[in-house]
Short mmCIF file of N, CA and C in Angstrom, two decimals:
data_model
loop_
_atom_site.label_atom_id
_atom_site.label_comp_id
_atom_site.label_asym_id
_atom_site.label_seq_id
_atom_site.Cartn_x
_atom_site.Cartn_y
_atom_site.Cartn_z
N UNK A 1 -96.26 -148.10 135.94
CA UNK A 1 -97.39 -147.58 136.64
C UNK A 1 -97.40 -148.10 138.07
N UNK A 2 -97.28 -147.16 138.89
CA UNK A 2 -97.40 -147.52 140.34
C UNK A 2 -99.09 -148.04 140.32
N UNK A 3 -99.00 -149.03 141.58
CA UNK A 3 -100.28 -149.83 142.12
C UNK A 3 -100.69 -148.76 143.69
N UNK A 4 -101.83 -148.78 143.71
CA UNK A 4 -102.38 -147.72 144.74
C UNK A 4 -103.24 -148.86 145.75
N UNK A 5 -103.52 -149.50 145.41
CA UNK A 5 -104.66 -150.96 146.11
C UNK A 5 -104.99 -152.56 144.92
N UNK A 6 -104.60 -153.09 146.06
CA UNK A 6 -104.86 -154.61 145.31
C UNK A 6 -106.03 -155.19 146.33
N UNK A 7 -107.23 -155.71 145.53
CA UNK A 7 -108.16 -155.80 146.38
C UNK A 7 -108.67 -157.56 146.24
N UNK A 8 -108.48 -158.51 147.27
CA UNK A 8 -108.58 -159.52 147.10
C UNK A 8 -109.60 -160.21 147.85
N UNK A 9 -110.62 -160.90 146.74
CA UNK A 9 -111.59 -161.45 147.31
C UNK A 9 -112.53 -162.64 147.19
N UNK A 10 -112.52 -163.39 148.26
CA UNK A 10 -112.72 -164.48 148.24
C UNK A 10 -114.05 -164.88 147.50
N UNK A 11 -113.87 -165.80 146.65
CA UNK A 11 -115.55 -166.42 145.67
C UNK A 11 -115.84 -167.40 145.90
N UNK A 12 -115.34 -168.02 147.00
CA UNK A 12 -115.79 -169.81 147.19
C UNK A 12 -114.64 -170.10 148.55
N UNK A 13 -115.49 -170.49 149.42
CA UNK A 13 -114.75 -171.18 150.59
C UNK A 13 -116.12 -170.61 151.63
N UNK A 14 -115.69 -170.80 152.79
CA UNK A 14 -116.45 -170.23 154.13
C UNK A 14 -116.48 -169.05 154.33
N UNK A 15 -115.34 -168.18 153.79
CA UNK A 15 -115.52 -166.65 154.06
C UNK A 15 -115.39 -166.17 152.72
N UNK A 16 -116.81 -166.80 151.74
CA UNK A 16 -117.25 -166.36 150.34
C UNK A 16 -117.46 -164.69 150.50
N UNK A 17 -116.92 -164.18 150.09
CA UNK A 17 -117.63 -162.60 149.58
C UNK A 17 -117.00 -161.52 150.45
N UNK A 18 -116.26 -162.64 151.14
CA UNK A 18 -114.89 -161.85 152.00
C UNK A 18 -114.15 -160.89 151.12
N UNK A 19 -113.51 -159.48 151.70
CA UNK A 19 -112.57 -158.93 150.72
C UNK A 19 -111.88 -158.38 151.82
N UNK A 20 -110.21 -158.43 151.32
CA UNK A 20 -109.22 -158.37 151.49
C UNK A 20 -108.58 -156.87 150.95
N UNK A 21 -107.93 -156.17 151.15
CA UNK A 21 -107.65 -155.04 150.47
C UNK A 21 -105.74 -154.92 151.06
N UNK A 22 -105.23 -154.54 149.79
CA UNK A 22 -103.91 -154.69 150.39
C UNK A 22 -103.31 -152.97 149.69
N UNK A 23 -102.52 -152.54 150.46
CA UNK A 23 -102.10 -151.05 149.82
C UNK A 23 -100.76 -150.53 150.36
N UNK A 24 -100.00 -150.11 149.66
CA UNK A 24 -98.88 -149.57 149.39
C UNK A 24 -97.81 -150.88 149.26
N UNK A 25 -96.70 -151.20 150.13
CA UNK A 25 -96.34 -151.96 150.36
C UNK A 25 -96.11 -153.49 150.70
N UNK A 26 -97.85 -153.68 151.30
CA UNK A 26 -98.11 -154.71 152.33
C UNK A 26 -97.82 -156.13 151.64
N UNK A 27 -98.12 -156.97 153.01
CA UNK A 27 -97.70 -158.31 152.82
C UNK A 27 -99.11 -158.84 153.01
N UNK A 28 -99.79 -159.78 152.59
CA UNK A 28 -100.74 -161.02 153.52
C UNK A 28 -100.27 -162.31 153.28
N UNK A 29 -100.12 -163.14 154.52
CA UNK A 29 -100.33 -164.14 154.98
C UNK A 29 -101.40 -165.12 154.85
N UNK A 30 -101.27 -166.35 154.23
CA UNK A 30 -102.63 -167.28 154.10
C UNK A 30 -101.84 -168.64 154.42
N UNK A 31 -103.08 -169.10 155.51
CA UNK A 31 -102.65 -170.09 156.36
C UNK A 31 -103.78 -170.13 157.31
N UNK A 32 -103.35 -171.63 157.84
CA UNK A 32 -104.32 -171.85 159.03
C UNK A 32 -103.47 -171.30 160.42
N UNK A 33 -102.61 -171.11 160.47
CA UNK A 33 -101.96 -170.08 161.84
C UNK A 33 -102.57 -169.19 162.44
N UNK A 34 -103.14 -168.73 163.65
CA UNK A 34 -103.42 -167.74 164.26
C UNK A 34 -102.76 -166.57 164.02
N UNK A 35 -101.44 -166.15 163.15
CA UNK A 35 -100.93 -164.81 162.27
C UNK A 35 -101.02 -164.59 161.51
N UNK A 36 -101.87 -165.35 160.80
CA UNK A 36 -102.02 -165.29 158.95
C UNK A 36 -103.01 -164.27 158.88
N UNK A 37 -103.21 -163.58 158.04
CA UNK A 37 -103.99 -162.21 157.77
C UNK A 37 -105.22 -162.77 157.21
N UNK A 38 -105.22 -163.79 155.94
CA UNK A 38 -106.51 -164.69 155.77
C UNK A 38 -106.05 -165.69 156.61
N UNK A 39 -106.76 -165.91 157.48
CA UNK A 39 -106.70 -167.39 158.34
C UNK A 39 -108.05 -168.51 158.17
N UNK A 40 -107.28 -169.35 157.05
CA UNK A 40 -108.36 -170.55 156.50
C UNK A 40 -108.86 -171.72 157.82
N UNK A 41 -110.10 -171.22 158.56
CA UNK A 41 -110.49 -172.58 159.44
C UNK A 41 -110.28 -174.07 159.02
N UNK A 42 -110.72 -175.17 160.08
CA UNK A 42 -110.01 -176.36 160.26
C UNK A 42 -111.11 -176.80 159.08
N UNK A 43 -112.71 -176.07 159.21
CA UNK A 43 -113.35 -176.40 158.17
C UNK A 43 -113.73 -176.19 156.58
N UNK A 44 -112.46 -175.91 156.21
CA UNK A 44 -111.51 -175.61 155.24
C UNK A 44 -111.28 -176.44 154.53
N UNK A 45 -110.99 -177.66 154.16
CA UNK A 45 -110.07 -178.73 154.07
C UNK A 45 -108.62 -178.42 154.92
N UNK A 46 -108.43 -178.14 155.94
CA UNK A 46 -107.76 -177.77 157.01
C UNK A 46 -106.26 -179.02 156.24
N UNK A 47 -106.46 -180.17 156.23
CA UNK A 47 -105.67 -180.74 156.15
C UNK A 47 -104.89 -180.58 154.65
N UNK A 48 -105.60 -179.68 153.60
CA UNK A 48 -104.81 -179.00 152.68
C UNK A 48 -104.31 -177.98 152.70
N UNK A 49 -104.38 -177.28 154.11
CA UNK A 49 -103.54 -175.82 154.35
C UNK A 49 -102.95 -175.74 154.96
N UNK A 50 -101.42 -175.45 154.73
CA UNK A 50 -100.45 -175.38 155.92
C UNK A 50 -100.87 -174.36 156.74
N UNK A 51 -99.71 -174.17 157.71
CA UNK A 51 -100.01 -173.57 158.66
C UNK A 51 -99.87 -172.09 157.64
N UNK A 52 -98.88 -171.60 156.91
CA UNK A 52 -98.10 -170.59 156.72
C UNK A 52 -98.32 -170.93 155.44
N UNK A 53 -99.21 -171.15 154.23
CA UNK A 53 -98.99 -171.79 153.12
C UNK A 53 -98.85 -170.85 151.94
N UNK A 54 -99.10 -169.40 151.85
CA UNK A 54 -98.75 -169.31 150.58
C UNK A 54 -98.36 -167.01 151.01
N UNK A 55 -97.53 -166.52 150.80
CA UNK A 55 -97.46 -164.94 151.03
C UNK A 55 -97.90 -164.42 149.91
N UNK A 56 -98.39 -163.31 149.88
CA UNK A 56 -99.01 -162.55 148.92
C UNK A 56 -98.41 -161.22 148.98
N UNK A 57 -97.71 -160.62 148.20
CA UNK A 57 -96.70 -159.49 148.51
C UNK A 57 -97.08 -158.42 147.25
N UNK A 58 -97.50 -156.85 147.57
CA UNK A 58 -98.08 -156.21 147.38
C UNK A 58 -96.25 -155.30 147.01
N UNK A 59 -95.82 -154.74 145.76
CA UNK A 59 -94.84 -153.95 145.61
C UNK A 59 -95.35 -152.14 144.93
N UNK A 60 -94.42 -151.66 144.79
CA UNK A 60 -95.07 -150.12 144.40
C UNK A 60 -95.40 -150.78 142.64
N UNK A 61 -95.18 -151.69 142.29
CA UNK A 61 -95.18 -152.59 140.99
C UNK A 61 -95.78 -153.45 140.46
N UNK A 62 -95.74 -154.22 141.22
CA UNK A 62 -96.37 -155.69 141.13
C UNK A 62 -97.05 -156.39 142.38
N UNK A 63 -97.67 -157.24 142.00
CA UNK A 63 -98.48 -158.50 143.04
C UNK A 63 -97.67 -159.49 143.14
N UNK A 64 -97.30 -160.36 144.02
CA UNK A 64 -96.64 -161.79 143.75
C UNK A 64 -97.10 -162.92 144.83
N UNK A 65 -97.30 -163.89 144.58
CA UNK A 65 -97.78 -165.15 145.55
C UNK A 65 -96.59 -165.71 145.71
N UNK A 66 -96.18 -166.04 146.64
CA UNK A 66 -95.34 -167.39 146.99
C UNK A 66 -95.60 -168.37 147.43
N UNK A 67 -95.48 -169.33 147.28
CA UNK A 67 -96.02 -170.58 148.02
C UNK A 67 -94.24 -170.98 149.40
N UNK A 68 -95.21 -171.50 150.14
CA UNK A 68 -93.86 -171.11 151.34
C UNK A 68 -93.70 -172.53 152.06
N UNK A 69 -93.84 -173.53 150.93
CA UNK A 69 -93.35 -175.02 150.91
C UNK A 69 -94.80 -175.85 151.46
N UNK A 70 -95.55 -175.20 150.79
CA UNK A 70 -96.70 -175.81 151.79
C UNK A 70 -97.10 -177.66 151.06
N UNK A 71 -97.57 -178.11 151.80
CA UNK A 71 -97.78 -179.65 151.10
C UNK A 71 -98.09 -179.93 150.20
N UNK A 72 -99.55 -179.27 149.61
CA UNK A 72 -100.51 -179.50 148.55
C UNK A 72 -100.10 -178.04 147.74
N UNK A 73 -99.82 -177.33 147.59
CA UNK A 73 -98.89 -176.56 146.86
C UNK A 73 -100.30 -175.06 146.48
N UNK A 74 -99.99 -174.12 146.15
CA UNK A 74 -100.94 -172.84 146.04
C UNK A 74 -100.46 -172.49 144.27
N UNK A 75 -102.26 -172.15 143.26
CA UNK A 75 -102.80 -172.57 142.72
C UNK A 75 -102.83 -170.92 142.13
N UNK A 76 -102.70 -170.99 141.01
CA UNK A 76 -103.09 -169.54 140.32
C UNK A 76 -103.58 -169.73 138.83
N UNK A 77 -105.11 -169.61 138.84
CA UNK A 77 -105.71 -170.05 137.36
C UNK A 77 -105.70 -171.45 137.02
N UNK A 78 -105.57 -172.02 138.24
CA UNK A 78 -105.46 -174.00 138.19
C UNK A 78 -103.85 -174.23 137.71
N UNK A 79 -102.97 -173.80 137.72
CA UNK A 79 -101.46 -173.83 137.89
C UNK A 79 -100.75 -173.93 138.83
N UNK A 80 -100.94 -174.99 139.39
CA UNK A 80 -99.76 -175.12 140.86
C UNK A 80 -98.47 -174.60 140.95
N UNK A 81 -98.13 -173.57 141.68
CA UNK A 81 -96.95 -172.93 141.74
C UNK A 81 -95.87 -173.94 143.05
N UNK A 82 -94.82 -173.76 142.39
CA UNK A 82 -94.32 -174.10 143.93
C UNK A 82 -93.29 -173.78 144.90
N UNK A 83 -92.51 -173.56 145.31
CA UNK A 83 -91.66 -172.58 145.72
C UNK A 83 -90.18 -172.87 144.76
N UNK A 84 -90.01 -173.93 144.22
CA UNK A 84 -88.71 -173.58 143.19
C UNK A 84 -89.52 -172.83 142.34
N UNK A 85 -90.45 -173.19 142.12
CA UNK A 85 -90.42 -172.08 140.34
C UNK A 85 -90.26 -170.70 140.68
N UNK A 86 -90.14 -170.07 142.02
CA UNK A 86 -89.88 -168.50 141.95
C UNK A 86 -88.10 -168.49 141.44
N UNK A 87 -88.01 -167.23 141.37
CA UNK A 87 -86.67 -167.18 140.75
C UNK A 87 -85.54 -166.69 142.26
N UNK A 88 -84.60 -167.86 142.17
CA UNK A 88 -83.75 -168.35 143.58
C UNK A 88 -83.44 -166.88 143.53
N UNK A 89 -83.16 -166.16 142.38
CA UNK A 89 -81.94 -164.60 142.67
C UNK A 89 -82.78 -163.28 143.31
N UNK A 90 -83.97 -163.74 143.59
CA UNK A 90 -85.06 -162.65 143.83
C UNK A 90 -86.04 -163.40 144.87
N UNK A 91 -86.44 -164.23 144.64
CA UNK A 91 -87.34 -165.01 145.59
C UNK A 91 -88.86 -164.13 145.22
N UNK A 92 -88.96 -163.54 144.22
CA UNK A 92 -90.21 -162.58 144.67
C UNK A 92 -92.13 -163.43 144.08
N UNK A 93 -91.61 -164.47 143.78
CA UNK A 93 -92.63 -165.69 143.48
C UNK A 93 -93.38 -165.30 142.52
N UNK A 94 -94.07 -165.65 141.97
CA UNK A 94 -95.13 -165.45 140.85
C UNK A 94 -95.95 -164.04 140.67
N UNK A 95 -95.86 -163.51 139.77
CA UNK A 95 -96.89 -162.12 139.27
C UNK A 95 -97.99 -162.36 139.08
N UNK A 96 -99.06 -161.70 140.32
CA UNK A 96 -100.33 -162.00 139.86
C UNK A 96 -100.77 -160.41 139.07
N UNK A 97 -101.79 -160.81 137.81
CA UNK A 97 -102.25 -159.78 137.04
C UNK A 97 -103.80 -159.99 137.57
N UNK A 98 -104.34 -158.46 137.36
CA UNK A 98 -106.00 -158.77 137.93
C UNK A 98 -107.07 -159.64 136.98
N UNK A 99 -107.77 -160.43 137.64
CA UNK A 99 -108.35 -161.56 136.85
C UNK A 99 -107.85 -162.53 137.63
N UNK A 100 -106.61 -162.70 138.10
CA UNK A 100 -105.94 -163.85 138.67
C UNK A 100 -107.26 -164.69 139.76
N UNK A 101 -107.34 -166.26 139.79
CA UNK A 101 -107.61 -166.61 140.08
C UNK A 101 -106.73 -167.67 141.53
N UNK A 102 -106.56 -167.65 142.62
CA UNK A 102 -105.45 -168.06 143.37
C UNK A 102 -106.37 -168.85 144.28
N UNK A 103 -106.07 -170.13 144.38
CA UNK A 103 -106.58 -171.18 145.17
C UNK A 103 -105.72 -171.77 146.05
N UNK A 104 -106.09 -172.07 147.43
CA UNK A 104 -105.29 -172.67 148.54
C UNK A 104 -106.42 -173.41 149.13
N UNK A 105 -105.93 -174.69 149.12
CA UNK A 105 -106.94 -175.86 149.19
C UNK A 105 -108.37 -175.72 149.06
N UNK A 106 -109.50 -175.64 149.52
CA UNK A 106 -110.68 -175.44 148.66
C UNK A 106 -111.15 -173.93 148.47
N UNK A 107 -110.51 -172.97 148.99
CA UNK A 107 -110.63 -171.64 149.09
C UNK A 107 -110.29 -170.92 147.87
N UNK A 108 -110.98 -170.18 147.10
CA UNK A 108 -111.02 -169.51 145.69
C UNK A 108 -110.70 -167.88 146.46
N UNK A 109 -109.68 -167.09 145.35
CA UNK A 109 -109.50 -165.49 145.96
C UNK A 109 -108.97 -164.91 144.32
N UNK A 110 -109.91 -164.30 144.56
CA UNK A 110 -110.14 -163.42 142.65
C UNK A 110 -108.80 -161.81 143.18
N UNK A 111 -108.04 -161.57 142.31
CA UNK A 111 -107.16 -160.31 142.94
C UNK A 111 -107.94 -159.25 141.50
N UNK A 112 -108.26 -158.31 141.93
CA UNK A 112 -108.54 -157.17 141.40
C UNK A 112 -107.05 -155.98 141.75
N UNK A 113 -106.96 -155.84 140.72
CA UNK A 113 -105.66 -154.49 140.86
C UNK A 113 -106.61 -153.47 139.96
N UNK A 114 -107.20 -151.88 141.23
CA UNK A 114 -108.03 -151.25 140.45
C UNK A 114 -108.14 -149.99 141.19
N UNK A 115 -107.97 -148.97 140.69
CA UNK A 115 -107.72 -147.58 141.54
C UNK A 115 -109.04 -147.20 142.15
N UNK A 116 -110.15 -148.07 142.18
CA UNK A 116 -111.66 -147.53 143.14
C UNK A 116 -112.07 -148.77 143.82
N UNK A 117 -112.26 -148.66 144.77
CA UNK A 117 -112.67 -149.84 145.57
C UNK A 117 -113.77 -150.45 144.59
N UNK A 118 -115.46 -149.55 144.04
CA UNK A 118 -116.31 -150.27 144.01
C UNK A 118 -115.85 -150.77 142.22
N UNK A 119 -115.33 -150.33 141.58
CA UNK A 119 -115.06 -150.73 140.47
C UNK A 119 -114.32 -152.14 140.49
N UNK A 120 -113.73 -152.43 141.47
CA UNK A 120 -112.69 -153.76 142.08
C UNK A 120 -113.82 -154.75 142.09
N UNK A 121 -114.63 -154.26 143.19
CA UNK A 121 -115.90 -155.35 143.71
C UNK A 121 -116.78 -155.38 142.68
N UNK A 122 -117.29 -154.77 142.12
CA UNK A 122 -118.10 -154.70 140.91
C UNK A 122 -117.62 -156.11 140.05
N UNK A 123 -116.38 -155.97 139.16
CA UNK A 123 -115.71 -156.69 138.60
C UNK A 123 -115.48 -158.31 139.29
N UNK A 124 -115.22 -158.18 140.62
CA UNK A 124 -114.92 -159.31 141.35
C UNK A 124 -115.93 -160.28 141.13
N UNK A 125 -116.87 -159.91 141.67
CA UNK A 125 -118.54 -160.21 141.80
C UNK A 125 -119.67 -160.92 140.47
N UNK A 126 -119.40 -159.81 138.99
CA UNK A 126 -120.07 -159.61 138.30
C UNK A 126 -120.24 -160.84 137.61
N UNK A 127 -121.42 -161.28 137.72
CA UNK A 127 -122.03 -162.40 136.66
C UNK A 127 -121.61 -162.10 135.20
N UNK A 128 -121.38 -160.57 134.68
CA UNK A 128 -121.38 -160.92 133.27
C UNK A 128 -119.99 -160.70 132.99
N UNK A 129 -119.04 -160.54 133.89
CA UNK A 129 -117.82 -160.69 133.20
C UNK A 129 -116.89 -162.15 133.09
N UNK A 130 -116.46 -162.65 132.35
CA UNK A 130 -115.82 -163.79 132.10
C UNK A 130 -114.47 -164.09 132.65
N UNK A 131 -114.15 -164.80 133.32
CA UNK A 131 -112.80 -164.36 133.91
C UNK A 131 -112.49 -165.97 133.25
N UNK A 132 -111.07 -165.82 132.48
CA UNK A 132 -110.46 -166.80 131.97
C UNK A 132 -109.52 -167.36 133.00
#
């Protein structure tokens, strides 16, 4: 099944309730760098985010995080990933499924994979759904 929008959105940090939307191909960037697409401020725990710390890569297939050697390492469902565990013959880093929970130093980002925007946010948001 092809992916049409991956919609990612922040539940805890400074830019709480932030959403991110990624489609067809795309890449985002998370980091404190002035090119990063989420760019985590200094009032962040700044000193737990690299500059360049973790890519988020959007395929006609799949979701995948990489962590891109960052210090304190990027977090999926409280599982520290780190850049060996992607696979050396592909590099394409970890599969996120929707529900995924992905943390980079105190910053929380829920990924919804969902063919309607408000059905994404709905879900993201919702007090009564349980996200394991």
């Amino acid at each position: 099944m092809e992916l049409s929008k991956v919609f990612l959105f922040v539940t805890q940090g400074t830019f709480q309730r932030r959403r991110y939307v990624l489609e067809d191909s795309a890449q985002c960037l998370v980091g404190r760098a002035a090119d990063c697409d989420i760019r985590l401020s200094p009032g962040q725990g700044a000193g737990e985010i690299s500059g360049h710390h973790c890519l988020i890569e959007m395929t006609p297939t799949s979701v995948n995080v990489r962590d891109l050697g960052s210090r304190t390492g990027t977090f999926v469902n409280g599982e520290k990933i780190h850049k060996n565990d992607c696979d050396p013959s592909a590099d394409h880093g970890r599969v996120l499924e929707a529900g995924d929970l992905l943390r980079v130093g105190h910053t929380l980002i829920r990924v919804a994979i969902c063919m309607t925007e408000s059905a994404a946010e709905e879900s993201a948001y919702s007090q009564s759904v349980l996200w394991l």
